[in-house]
mmCIF file of N, CA, C and O in Angstrom:
data_model
loop_
_atom_site.group_PDB
_atom_site.id
_atom_site.type_symbol
_atom_site.label_atom_id
_atom_site.label_comp_id
_atom_site.label_asym_id
_atom_site.label_seq_id
_atom_site.Cartn_x
_atom_site.Cartn_y
_atom_site.Cartn_z
ATOM 1 N N MET A 1 -54.086 -101.123 41.725
ATOM 2 C CA MET A 1 -54.396 -99.596 42.435
ATOM 3 C C MET A 1 -55.477 -99.580 42.803
ATOM 4 O O MET A 1 -56.349 -100.332 42.207
ATOM 5 N N ALA A 2 -55.655 -99.285 44.723
ATOM 6 C CA ALA A 2 -56.839 -99.047 45.304
ATOM 7 C C ALA A 2 -57.914 -98.488 44.800
ATOM 8 O O ALA A 2 -57.432 -97.338 44.036
ATOM 9 N N LYS A 3 -58.417 -98.766 44.940
ATOM 10 C CA LYS A 3 -60.066 -98.055 44.157
ATOM 11 C C LYS A 3 -59.865 -96.098 45.472
ATOM 12 O O LYS A 3 -59.807 -96.443 46.352
ATOM 13 N N ARG A 4 -59.834 -95.302 44.686
ATOM 14 C CA ARG A 4 -59.664 -93.774 45.552
ATOM 15 C C ARG A 4 -61.984 -94.100 45.996
ATOM 16 O O ARG A 4 -62.538 -93.605 45.132
ATOM 17 N N MET A 5 -61.440 -92.570 47.130
ATOM 18 C CA MET A 5 -62.822 -92.946 47.778
ATOM 19 C C MET A 5 -63.214 -91.540 48.079
ATOM 20 O O MET A 5 -62.058 -90.830 47.130
ATOM 21 N N THR A 6 -64.364 -91.549 47.777
ATOM 22 C CA THR A 6 -65.233 -90.461 47.604
ATOM 23 C C THR A 6 -66.252 -89.448 48.435
ATOM 24 O O THR A 6 -66.574 -88.470 47.753
ATOM 25 N N SER A 7 -66.110 -90.380 49.488
ATOM 26 C CA SER A 7 -66.689 -89.578 50.828
ATOM 27 C C SER A 7 -65.704 -89.747 51.825
ATOM 28 O O SER A 7 -64.744 -90.481 51.992
ATOM 29 N N PHE A 8 -65.946 -88.297 52.948
ATOM 30 C CA PHE A 8 -64.989 -88.668 53.939
ATOM 31 C C PHE A 8 -65.780 -89.902 55.302
ATOM 32 O O PHE A 8 -64.752 -89.909 55.706
ATOM 33 N N ALA A 9 -66.590 -90.547 55.162
ATOM 34 C CA ALA A 9 -67.222 -90.893 56.025
ATOM 35 C C ALA A 9 -66.021 -92.319 55.568
ATOM 36 O O ALA A 9 -66.369 -93.947 56.253
ATOM 37 N N GLU A 10 -65.903 -92.760 54.233
ATOM 38 C CA GLU A 10 -65.186 -93.652 53.487
ATOM 39 C C GLU A 10 -63.267 -93.603 53.581
ATOM 40 O O GLU A 10 -63.452 -94.339 54.043
ATOM 41 N N PHE A 11 -63.152 -92.365 53.878
ATOM 42 C CA PHE A 11 -61.944 -92.221 54.297
ATOM 43 C C PHE A 11 -61.661 -91.912 55.210
ATOM 44 O O PHE A 11 -60.656 -92.527 56.576
ATOM 45 N N TRP A 12 -62.160 -90.967 56.684
ATOM 46 C CA TRP A 12 -61.889 -91.809 58.345
ATOM 47 C C TRP A 12 -61.734 -92.725 58.734
ATOM 48 O O TRP A 12 -60.745 -92.467 59.369
ATOM 49 N N PRO A 13 -62.209 -93.574 59.094
ATOM 50 C CA PRO A 13 -61.978 -94.828 59.202
ATOM 51 C C PRO A 13 -59.946 -95.355 58.623
ATOM 52 O O PRO A 13 -59.397 -95.721 59.466
ATOM 53 N N PHE A 14 -60.033 -95.012 57.217
ATOM 54 C CA PHE A 14 -58.795 -95.478 56.747
ATOM 55 C C PHE A 14 -57.960 -93.953 57.522
ATOM 56 O O PHE A 14 -56.599 -94.884 57.939
ATOM 57 N N TYR A 15 -58.500 -93.036 57.847
ATOM 58 C CA TYR A 15 -57.985 -91.680 58.118
ATOM 59 C C TYR A 15 -56.937 -91.901 59.541
ATOM 60 O O TYR A 15 -55.454 -92.086 60.128
ATOM 61 N N LEU A 16 -57.834 -93.390 60.546
ATOM 62 C CA LEU A 16 -57.789 -93.373 62.206
ATOM 63 C C LEU A 16 -56.837 -94.719 62.109
ATOM 64 O O LEU A 16 -55.779 -94.865 62.704
ATOM 65 N N ARG A 17 -57.046 -95.956 60.405
ATOM 66 C CA ARG A 17 -55.572 -96.490 60.572
ATOM 67 C C ARG A 17 -54.808 -96.144 60.661
ATOM 68 O O ARG A 17 -53.430 -96.674 60.759
ATOM 69 N N GLU A 18 -54.830 -95.354 59.152
ATOM 70 C CA GLU A 18 -52.525 -94.294 59.254
ATOM 71 C C GLU A 18 -52.651 -93.373 59.946
ATOM 72 O O GLU A 18 -51.110 -93.845 60.544
ATOM 73 N N HIS A 19 -53.226 -93.614 61.193
ATOM 74 C CA HIS A 19 -52.114 -92.875 62.461
ATOM 75 C C HIS A 19 -52.908 -94.834 63.882
ATOM 76 O O HIS A 19 -53.103 -94.076 64.835
ATOM 77 N N SER A 20 -52.806 -95.481 63.716
ATOM 78 C CA SER A 20 -53.534 -96.494 64.684
ATOM 79 C C SER A 20 -51.489 -96.352 65.804
ATOM 80 O O SER A 20 -51.875 -96.421 67.277
ATOM 81 N N ARG A 21 -50.953 -95.822 65.896
ATOM 82 C CA ARG A 21 -50.345 -95.391 67.437
ATOM 83 C C ARG A 21 -50.125 -94.386 67.814
ATOM 84 O O ARG A 21 -50.339 -92.969 66.982
ATOM 85 N N PRO A 22 -50.031 -94.544 68.742
ATOM 86 C CA PRO A 22 -50.096 -93.493 69.826
ATOM 87 C C PRO A 22 -49.238 -92.439 68.873
ATOM 88 O O PRO A 22 -49.817 -90.979 69.646
ATOM 89 N N ALA A 23 -47.575 -92.604 69.492
ATOM 90 C CA ALA A 23 -46.865 -91.641 68.992
ATOM 91 C C ALA A 23 -46.833 -90.492 68.140
ATOM 92 O O ALA A 23 -47.215 -89.656 68.253
ATOM 93 N N THR A 24 -47.740 -91.664 66.842
ATOM 94 C CA THR A 24 -48.069 -90.517 65.292
ATOM 95 C C THR A 24 -49.141 -89.870 65.978
ATOM 96 O O THR A 24 -49.363 -88.834 65.337
ATOM 97 N N ARG A 25 -50.417 -90.090 66.629
ATOM 98 C CA ARG A 25 -50.562 -88.731 66.986
ATOM 99 C C ARG A 25 -50.788 -88.064 68.195
ATOM 100 O O ARG A 25 -50.949 -86.819 67.746
ATOM 101 N N ALA A 26 -49.563 -87.922 68.673
ATOM 102 C CA ALA A 26 -49.208 -87.131 69.509
ATOM 103 C C ALA A 26 -48.217 -86.377 68.828
ATOM 104 O O ALA A 26 -48.644 -85.239 69.051
ATOM 105 N N LEU A 27 -47.928 -86.989 68.219
ATOM 106 C CA LEU A 27 -47.161 -85.781 67.240
ATOM 107 C C LEU A 27 -48.104 -85.417 66.492
ATOM 108 O O LEU A 27 -47.894 -83.755 66.442
ATOM 109 N N HIS A 28 -48.643 -85.290 65.738
ATOM 110 C CA HIS A 28 -50.260 -84.463 64.872
ATOM 111 C C HIS A 28 -50.929 -83.594 66.313
ATOM 112 O O HIS A 28 -50.556 -82.706 66.104
ATOM 113 N N TYR A 29 -51.074 -84.069 67.450
ATOM 114 C CA TYR A 29 -51.793 -82.956 68.312
ATOM 115 C C TYR A 29 -51.075 -81.732 68.725
ATOM 116 O O TYR A 29 -51.377 -80.703 68.692
ATOM 117 N N VAL A 30 -49.091 -81.896 68.308
ATOM 118 C CA VAL A 30 -48.526 -80.639 68.700
ATOM 119 C C VAL A 30 -48.589 -79.980 67.739
ATOM 120 O O VAL A 30 -48.175 -79.416 68.144
ATOM 121 N N GLY A 31 -48.597 -80.878 66.349
ATOM 122 C CA GLY A 31 -48.857 -79.629 64.829
ATOM 123 C C GLY A 31 -49.950 -78.988 65.518
ATOM 124 O O GLY A 31 -49.556 -78.174 64.970
ATOM 125 N N THR A 32 -51.618 -79.504 65.758
ATOM 126 C CA THR A 32 -52.194 -79.386 65.657
ATOM 127 C C THR A 32 -52.289 -77.460 66.516
ATOM 128 O O THR A 32 -52.593 -76.364 66.615
ATOM 129 N N THR A 33 -51.972 -78.134 67.443
ATOM 130 C CA THR A 33 -52.374 -76.962 68.844
ATOM 131 C C THR A 33 -50.996 -76.185 68.627
ATOM 132 O O THR A 33 -51.325 -75.218 68.665
ATOM 133 N N LEU A 34 -50.190 -76.236 67.624
ATOM 134 C CA LEU A 34 -49.217 -74.989 66.854
ATOM 135 C C LEU A 34 -50.308 -74.466 66.143
ATOM 136 O O LEU A 34 -50.306 -72.769 65.888
ATOM 137 N N VAL A 35 -50.506 -75.514 65.145
ATOM 138 C CA VAL A 35 -51.677 -74.350 64.625
ATOM 139 C C VAL A 35 -52.554 -73.383 64.323
ATOM 140 O O VAL A 35 -52.552 -72.882 64.719
ATOM 141 N N ILE A 36 -53.362 -73.868 65.749
ATOM 142 C CA ILE A 36 -53.848 -72.926 66.164
ATOM 143 C C ILE A 36 -53.414 -72.151 66.843
ATOM 144 O O ILE A 36 -54.097 -70.716 67.238
ATOM 145 N N ALA A 37 -52.379 -72.072 68.101
ATOM 146 C CA ALA A 37 -51.502 -71.209 68.772
ATOM 147 C C ALA A 37 -51.095 -69.867 67.623
ATOM 148 O O ALA A 37 -50.582 -68.776 68.233
ATOM 149 N N CYS A 38 -50.650 -70.411 66.588
ATOM 150 C CA CYS A 38 -50.030 -69.537 65.185
ATOM 151 C C CYS A 38 -51.507 -68.603 64.897
ATOM 152 O O CYS A 38 -51.372 -67.354 64.450
ATOM 153 N N LEU A 39 -52.137 -68.882 64.244
ATOM 154 C CA LEU A 39 -53.349 -68.594 64.244
ATOM 155 C C LEU A 39 -54.105 -67.492 65.048
ATOM 156 O O LEU A 39 -55.134 -66.578 64.945
ATOM 157 N N ILE A 40 -53.939 -67.882 66.734
ATOM 158 C CA ILE A 40 -54.534 -67.025 67.067
ATOM 159 C C ILE A 40 -53.699 -65.412 67.500
ATOM 160 O O ILE A 40 -54.064 -64.719 67.579
ATOM 161 N N ALA A 41 -52.421 -66.478 68.089
ATOM 162 C CA ALA A 41 -51.325 -64.967 67.598
ATOM 163 C C ALA A 41 -51.638 -64.331 66.057
ATOM 164 O O ALA A 41 -50.784 -63.014 66.685
ATOM 165 N N GLY A 42 -51.689 -64.790 65.805
ATOM 166 C CA GLY A 42 -51.755 -64.487 64.369
ATOM 167 C C GLY A 42 -52.867 -63.459 64.084
ATOM 168 O O GLY A 42 -52.578 -61.798 63.836
ATOM 169 N N LEU A 43 -53.757 -63.097 64.928
ATOM 170 C CA LEU A 43 -54.977 -62.073 64.970
ATOM 171 C C LEU A 43 -54.545 -61.479 66.201
ATOM 172 O O LEU A 43 -55.120 -60.020 65.813
ATOM 173 N N ALA A 44 -54.582 -62.010 67.264
ATOM 174 C CA ALA A 44 -54.001 -61.000 68.426
ATOM 175 C C ALA A 44 -52.865 -59.686 67.535
ATOM 176 O O ALA A 44 -53.162 -58.792 68.086
ATOM 177 N N THR A 45 -52.092 -60.043 67.041
ATOM 178 C CA THR A 45 -50.981 -59.145 66.392
ATOM 179 C C THR A 45 -51.272 -58.756 65.412
ATOM 180 O O THR A 45 -50.584 -57.759 65.698
ATOM 181 N N GLY A 46 -51.702 -59.061 64.925
ATOM 182 C CA GLY A 46 -51.931 -58.714 63.615
ATOM 183 C C GLY A 46 -51.313 -58.312 62.786
ATOM 184 O O GLY A 46 -50.734 -57.905 61.328
ATOM 185 N N ARG A 47 -49.949 -59.754 62.937
ATOM 186 C CA ARG A 47 -48.607 -59.902 62.133
ATOM 187 C C ARG A 47 -48.970 -61.118 61.098
ATOM 188 O O ARG A 47 -48.291 -62.613 61.184
ATOM 189 N N PRO A 48 -49.009 -61.001 59.525
ATOM 190 C CA PRO A 48 -49.452 -61.467 58.594
ATOM 191 C C PRO A 48 -48.242 -62.831 57.965
ATOM 192 O O PRO A 48 -48.710 -63.600 57.823
ATOM 193 N N LEU A 49 -47.428 -62.986 58.899
ATOM 194 C CA LEU A 49 -46.024 -63.715 58.727
ATOM 195 C C LEU A 49 -46.391 -64.950 59.764
ATOM 196 O O LEU A 49 -46.242 -66.117 59.439
ATOM 197 N N ILE A 50 -46.848 -64.458 60.481
ATOM 198 C CA ILE A 50 -47.455 -65.277 61.853
ATOM 199 C C ILE A 50 -47.961 -67.106 61.526
ATOM 200 O O ILE A 50 -47.900 -68.200 61.169
ATOM 201 N N PHE A 51 -48.939 -66.701 60.479
ATOM 202 C CA PHE A 51 -49.926 -67.331 59.589
ATOM 203 C C PHE A 51 -48.915 -68.016 59.069
ATOM 204 O O PHE A 51 -49.773 -69.060 58.634
ATOM 205 N N CYS A 52 -47.665 -67.862 58.096
ATOM 206 C CA CYS A 52 -47.146 -69.072 57.005
ATOM 207 C C CYS A 52 -46.882 -69.475 58.140
ATOM 208 O O CYS A 52 -46.479 -70.800 57.592
ATOM 209 N N LEU A 53 -46.877 -70.276 59.854
ATOM 210 C CA LEU A 53 -46.119 -70.916 60.067
ATOM 211 C C LEU A 53 -47.246 -71.905 60.581
ATOM 212 O O LEU A 53 -46.321 -72.978 60.604
ATOM 213 N N MET A 54 -48.361 -71.790 60.206
ATOM 214 C CA MET A 54 -49.907 -72.820 59.906
ATOM 215 C C MET A 54 -49.394 -73.721 59.936
ATOM 216 O O MET A 54 -49.220 -75.425 60.496
ATOM 217 N N PRO A 55 -48.756 -74.205 58.379
ATOM 218 C CA PRO A 55 -48.905 -75.367 57.040
ATOM 219 C C PRO A 55 -47.273 -75.287 57.929
ATOM 220 O O PRO A 55 -47.171 -76.833 58.028
ATOM 221 N N VAL A 56 -46.479 -75.056 57.743
ATOM 222 C CA VAL A 56 -44.616 -75.208 58.605
ATOM 223 C C VAL A 56 -44.981 -76.156 59.894
ATOM 224 O O VAL A 56 -44.924 -77.117 60.276
ATOM 225 N N ALA A 57 -46.166 -75.589 60.217
ATOM 226 C CA ALA A 57 -46.170 -76.431 61.902
ATOM 227 C C ALA A 57 -46.711 -77.586 61.556
ATOM 228 O O ALA A 57 -46.138 -78.435 62.649
ATOM 229 N N GLY A 58 -47.602 -76.921 61.182
ATOM 230 C CA GLY A 58 -49.131 -78.245 61.434
ATOM 231 C C GLY A 58 -48.252 -79.403 60.962
ATOM 232 O O GLY A 58 -48.434 -81.255 61.270
ATOM 233 N N TYR A 59 -47.704 -79.356 59.223
ATOM 234 C CA TYR A 59 -47.077 -80.868 58.795
ATOM 235 C C TYR A 59 -45.669 -81.329 58.798
ATOM 236 O O TYR A 59 -45.367 -82.548 58.993
ATOM 237 N N ALA A 60 -44.804 -80.377 59.848
ATOM 238 C CA ALA A 60 -43.765 -81.068 59.970
ATOM 239 C C ALA A 60 -43.583 -81.715 60.993
ATOM 240 O O ALA A 60 -43.182 -82.808 61.176
ATOM 241 N N PHE A 61 -44.863 -82.023 62.251
ATOM 242 C CA PHE A 61 -44.892 -82.945 63.307
ATOM 243 C C PHE A 61 -45.492 -83.974 62.280
ATOM 244 O O PHE A 61 -45.290 -85.298 63.416
ATOM 245 N N ALA A 62 -46.215 -83.961 61.945
ATOM 246 C CA ALA A 62 -47.094 -84.934 61.456
ATOM 247 C C ALA A 62 -46.595 -85.928 60.457
ATOM 248 O O ALA A 62 -46.649 -87.006 60.529
ATOM 249 N N TRP A 63 -45.397 -84.976 59.243
ATOM 250 C CA TRP A 63 -44.912 -85.507 58.639
ATOM 251 C C TRP A 63 -43.952 -86.359 59.124
ATOM 252 O O TRP A 63 -43.235 -87.893 58.676
ATOM 253 N N LEU A 64 -43.084 -85.449 59.821
ATOM 254 C CA LEU A 64 -42.370 -86.444 61.034
ATOM 255 C C LEU A 64 -42.756 -88.186 61.676
ATOM 256 O O LEU A 64 -42.119 -88.953 61.720
ATOM 257 N N ALA A 65 -44.396 -87.737 61.659
ATOM 258 C CA ALA A 65 -45.091 -89.324 62.426
ATOM 259 C C ALA A 65 -44.798 -90.436 61.084
ATOM 260 O O ALA A 65 -44.217 -90.911 62.035
ATOM 261 N N HIS A 66 -45.678 -89.074 60.090
ATOM 262 C CA HIS A 66 -45.486 -90.559 59.072
ATOM 263 C C HIS A 66 -44.658 -91.410 58.832
ATOM 264 O O HIS A 66 -44.063 -92.705 58.725
ATOM 265 N N PHE A 67 -42.981 -90.943 59.022
ATOM 266 C CA PHE A 67 -41.758 -91.260 58.073
ATOM 267 C C PHE A 67 -40.834 -92.018 59.536
ATOM 268 O O PHE A 67 -40.537 -92.548 58.814
ATOM 269 N N THR A 68 -41.185 -91.779 60.621
ATOM 270 C CA THR A 68 -40.800 -92.140 61.508
ATOM 271 C C THR A 68 -41.042 -93.212 62.185
ATOM 272 O O THR A 68 -40.567 -94.023 62.765
ATOM 273 N N VAL A 69 -42.217 -92.641 62.830
ATOM 274 C CA VAL A 69 -43.255 -93.432 63.682
ATOM 275 C C VAL A 69 -44.388 -94.375 63.378
ATOM 276 O O VAL A 69 -43.876 -95.458 62.974
ATOM 277 N N GLU A 70 -44.938 -93.965 62.650
ATOM 278 C CA GLU A 70 -45.572 -95.082 61.804
ATOM 279 C C GLU A 70 -45.005 -95.772 60.511
ATOM 280 O O GLU A 70 -45.872 -97.104 60.342
ATOM 281 N N GLY A 71 -44.432 -95.135 59.769
ATOM 282 C CA GLY A 71 -43.802 -95.721 59.124
ATOM 283 C C GLY A 71 -44.554 -96.060 57.562
ATOM 284 O O GLY A 71 -45.197 -96.808 56.651
ATOM 285 N N ASN A 72 -45.848 -95.114 57.515
ATOM 286 C CA ASN A 72 -46.927 -94.902 55.908
ATOM 287 C C ASN A 72 -46.148 -93.629 55.027
ATOM 288 O O ASN A 72 -45.397 -92.848 55.570
ATOM 289 N N ARG A 73 -46.569 -93.165 54.194
ATOM 290 C CA ARG A 73 -46.861 -92.062 53.626
ATOM 291 C C ARG A 73 -48.037 -91.180 53.531
ATOM 292 O O ARG A 73 -49.324 -92.130 53.943
ATOM 293 N N PRO A 74 -47.726 -89.970 54.408
ATOM 294 C CA PRO A 74 -49.277 -89.217 54.515
ATOM 295 C C PRO A 74 -49.999 -89.091 53.637
ATOM 296 O O PRO A 74 -49.603 -89.284 52.801
ATOM 297 N N ALA A 75 -51.223 -89.200 54.335
ATOM 298 C CA ALA A 75 -52.823 -89.617 53.439
ATOM 299 C C ALA A 75 -52.859 -88.154 52.668
ATOM 300 O O ALA A 75 -53.109 -87.609 51.490
ATOM 301 N N THR A 76 -51.909 -86.938 53.327
ATOM 302 C CA THR A 76 -52.050 -85.467 52.608
ATOM 303 C C THR A 76 -52.151 -85.683 51.090
ATOM 304 O O THR A 76 -52.358 -84.256 50.218
ATOM 305 N N PHE A 77 -51.039 -86.522 50.445
ATOM 306 C CA PHE A 77 -50.709 -86.492 50.010
ATOM 307 C C PHE A 77 -51.183 -86.789 48.577
ATOM 308 O O PHE A 77 -51.415 -86.209 47.491
ATOM 309 N N THR A 78 -52.812 -87.822 49.093
ATOM 310 C CA THR A 78 -53.519 -88.405 48.098
ATOM 311 C C THR A 78 -54.488 -87.237 48.423
ATOM 312 O O THR A 78 -55.587 -87.193 47.627
ATOM 313 N N TYR A 79 -55.641 -87.333 49.618
ATOM 314 C CA TYR A 79 -56.377 -86.706 49.134
ATOM 315 C C TYR A 79 -56.108 -85.336 50.543
ATOM 316 O O TYR A 79 -56.302 -85.492 52.228
ATOM 317 N N PRO A 80 -55.726 -84.679 50.835
ATOM 318 C CA PRO A 80 -55.325 -83.029 50.866
ATOM 319 C C PRO A 80 -56.009 -82.766 51.868
ATOM 320 O O PRO A 80 -56.208 -82.267 53.169
ATOM 321 N N PHE A 81 -57.666 -82.132 51.827
ATOM 322 C CA PHE A 81 -58.553 -81.801 51.902
ATOM 323 C C PHE A 81 -59.542 -82.150 52.989
ATOM 324 O O PHE A 81 -59.373 -82.272 54.521
ATOM 325 N N TRP A 82 -58.740 -83.466 52.955
ATOM 326 C CA TRP A 82 -60.040 -84.579 54.065
ATOM 327 C C TRP A 82 -59.134 -84.720 55.377
ATOM 328 O O TRP A 82 -59.156 -85.287 56.401
ATOM 329 N N SER A 83 -58.281 -85.290 55.106
ATOM 330 C CA SER A 83 -56.529 -85.369 55.653
ATOM 331 C C SER A 83 -57.101 -83.789 56.572
ATOM 332 O O SER A 83 -56.737 -84.192 57.782
ATOM 333 N N LEU A 84 -57.010 -82.712 56.425
ATOM 334 C CA LEU A 84 -56.914 -81.739 56.712
ATOM 335 C C LEU A 84 -58.035 -81.408 57.965
ATOM 336 O O LEU A 84 -57.710 -81.043 59.333
ATOM 337 N N ILE A 85 -59.044 -81.970 57.395
ATOM 338 C CA ILE A 85 -60.254 -82.460 58.118
ATOM 339 C C ILE A 85 -60.433 -83.463 58.911
ATOM 340 O O ILE A 85 -60.643 -83.178 60.346
ATOM 341 N N ALA A 86 -59.655 -84.175 58.766
ATOM 342 C CA ALA A 86 -59.004 -85.859 59.350
ATOM 343 C C ALA A 86 -58.439 -85.040 60.912
ATOM 344 O O ALA A 86 -58.505 -85.731 62.164
ATOM 345 N N ASP A 87 -57.354 -84.711 59.854
ATOM 346 C CA ASP A 87 -56.828 -83.744 61.549
ATOM 347 C C ASP A 87 -57.191 -83.634 62.538
ATOM 348 O O ASP A 87 -57.548 -83.196 63.752
ATOM 349 N N PHE A 88 -58.164 -82.462 62.419
ATOM 350 C CA PHE A 88 -59.347 -81.286 63.490
ATOM 351 C C PHE A 88 -59.782 -82.835 63.863
ATOM 352 O O PHE A 88 -60.314 -82.580 65.154
ATOM 353 N N ALA A 89 -60.394 -82.764 62.983
ATOM 354 C CA ALA A 89 -61.525 -84.640 63.850
ATOM 355 C C ALA A 89 -61.221 -85.016 64.823
ATOM 356 O O ALA A 89 -61.250 -85.670 65.953
ATOM 357 N N MET A 90 -59.497 -85.799 64.680
ATOM 358 C CA MET A 90 -58.928 -86.928 65.856
ATOM 359 C C MET A 90 -58.716 -85.679 66.730
ATOM 360 O O MET A 90 -59.173 -86.322 67.645
ATOM 361 N N TYR A 91 -58.334 -84.601 66.099
ATOM 362 C CA TYR A 91 -57.486 -83.354 67.931
ATOM 363 C C TYR A 91 -58.886 -83.218 68.617
ATOM 364 O O TYR A 91 -58.672 -83.758 69.368
ATOM 365 N N GLY A 92 -60.620 -83.281 67.713
ATOM 366 C CA GLY A 92 -61.776 -82.955 68.520
ATOM 367 C C GLY A 92 -62.024 -84.134 69.423
ATOM 368 O O GLY A 92 -62.463 -84.253 70.733
ATOM 369 N N CYS A 93 -61.892 -84.852 68.538
ATOM 370 C CA CYS A 93 -62.164 -86.490 69.430
ATOM 371 C C CYS A 93 -61.308 -86.930 70.369
ATOM 372 O O CYS A 93 -62.278 -87.063 71.541
ATOM 373 N N TRP A 94 -59.663 -86.664 70.583
ATOM 374 C CA TRP A 94 -58.629 -86.248 71.066
ATOM 375 C C TRP A 94 -59.695 -85.616 72.754
ATOM 376 O O TRP A 94 -59.570 -86.141 73.815
ATOM 377 N N ILE A 95 -59.290 -84.931 72.542
ATOM 378 C CA ILE A 95 -59.820 -83.055 73.657
ATOM 379 C C ILE A 95 -61.273 -83.554 74.002
ATOM 380 O O ILE A 95 -61.163 -83.440 75.235
ATOM 381 N N THR A 96 -62.382 -84.203 73.349
ATOM 382 C CA THR A 96 -63.411 -84.444 74.348
ATOM 383 C C THR A 96 -63.266 -85.867 74.268
ATOM 384 O O THR A 96 -64.362 -86.202 75.400
ATOM 385 N N GLY A 97 -62.273 -86.839 74.822
ATOM 386 C CA GLY A 97 -62.368 -88.295 74.912
ATOM 387 C C GLY A 97 -63.190 -88.995 73.991
ATOM 388 O O GLY A 97 -63.146 -90.502 74.890
ATOM 389 N N ARG A 98 -63.237 -88.867 73.149
ATOM 390 C CA ARG A 98 -64.092 -89.315 72.103
ATOM 391 C C ARG A 98 -63.280 -90.518 71.269
ATOM 392 O O ARG A 98 -63.964 -90.903 70.242
ATOM 393 N N LEU A 99 -62.635 -90.293 70.809
ATOM 394 C CA LEU A 99 -60.988 -90.632 70.069
ATOM 395 C C LEU A 99 -61.077 -92.842 70.206
ATOM 396 O O LEU A 99 -60.954 -93.275 69.662
ATOM 397 N N GLY A 100 -61.282 -92.476 71.382
ATOM 398 C CA GLY A 100 -60.731 -93.851 71.470
ATOM 399 C C GLY A 100 -62.013 -95.515 70.427
ATOM 400 O O GLY A 100 -62.321 -96.507 69.908
ATOM 401 N N ARG A 101 -63.738 -94.873 71.030
ATOM 402 C CA ARG A 101 -64.555 -94.852 70.589
ATOM 403 C C ARG A 101 -64.348 -95.173 68.364
ATOM 404 O O ARG A 101 -64.829 -96.367 68.169
ATOM 405 N N GLU A 102 -63.701 -93.634 68.577
ATOM 406 C CA GLU A 102 -63.213 -93.851 66.632
ATOM 407 C C GLU A 102 -62.407 -94.818 66.863
ATOM 408 O O GLU A 102 -62.823 -95.025 65.707
ATOM 409 N N LEU A 103 -61.271 -95.235 67.226
ATOM 410 C CA LEU A 103 -60.675 -95.567 66.959
ATOM 411 C C LEU A 103 -61.165 -97.204 67.246
ATOM 412 O O LEU A 103 -60.829 -97.896 65.803
ATOM 413 N N ALA A 104 -62.035 -97.661 67.440
ATOM 414 C CA ALA A 104 -62.351 -99.098 67.512
ATOM 415 C C ALA A 104 -63.429 -99.068 66.261
ATOM 416 O O ALA A 104 -63.497 -100.100 65.764
ATOM 417 N N ARG A 105 -64.169 -98.420 66.672
ATOM 418 C CA ARG A 105 -65.546 -98.722 65.646
ATOM 419 C C ARG A 105 -63.775 -98.757 64.055
ATOM 420 O O ARG A 105 -64.885 -99.458 62.898
ATOM 421 N N ALA A 106 -63.103 -97.635 63.827
ATOM 422 C CA ALA A 106 -62.371 -98.087 63.001
ATOM 423 C C ALA A 106 -61.547 -99.181 63.081
ATOM 424 O O ALA A 106 -60.824 -99.364 61.654
ATOM 425 N N ASP A 107 -61.505 -100.128 64.122
ATOM 426 C CA ASP A 107 -60.609 -101.577 64.513
ATOM 427 C C ASP A 107 -58.893 -101.120 64.259
ATOM 428 O O ASP A 107 -58.257 -102.003 63.460
ATOM 429 N N VAL A 108 -59.119 -100.110 64.470
ATOM 430 C CA VAL A 108 -57.760 -99.567 64.517
ATOM 431 C C VAL A 108 -56.828 -100.598 66.259
ATOM 432 O O VAL A 108 -58.325 -100.195 67.597
ATOM 433 N N ALA A 109 -56.171 -101.507 66.336
ATOM 434 C CA ALA A 109 -55.656 -101.998 67.191
ATOM 435 C C ALA A 109 -54.248 -101.172 68.731
ATOM 436 O O ALA A 109 -54.220 -100.389 67.901
ATOM 437 N N ARG A 110 -55.056 -101.835 69.401
ATOM 438 C CA ARG A 110 -54.127 -101.245 70.968
ATOM 439 C C ARG A 110 -52.295 -101.323 70.282
ATOM 440 O O ARG A 110 -52.873 -102.437 70.775
ATOM 441 N N ARG A 111 -51.476 -100.685 70.594
ATOM 442 C CA ARG A 111 -50.166 -100.300 70.574
ATOM 443 C C ARG A 111 -49.743 -100.105 71.276
ATOM 444 O O ARG A 111 -49.841 -99.237 71.865
#
């Protein structure tokens, strides 16, 4: 049995390696973008049911990516909080152009 990670600094490279394929990351970006859109729409309209779509949108695309593209088990099942934080961290790195550097640091080979 693998040793349980005890810090986000330890989890982050693992998370990036679990998202090594560009198509996996792209599906995560779609889901994260929809989560943000649901948040904005919910706040703008005051309709609470829109907030219920946030986890559906995020997890549907992420889990689709893991099961069909990456072929691994989502880290959310073992590390739910850190996975959520890492999803937004990866999204932020992608938006700001820092993802390549983070992938290299985590020793994620380009595919």
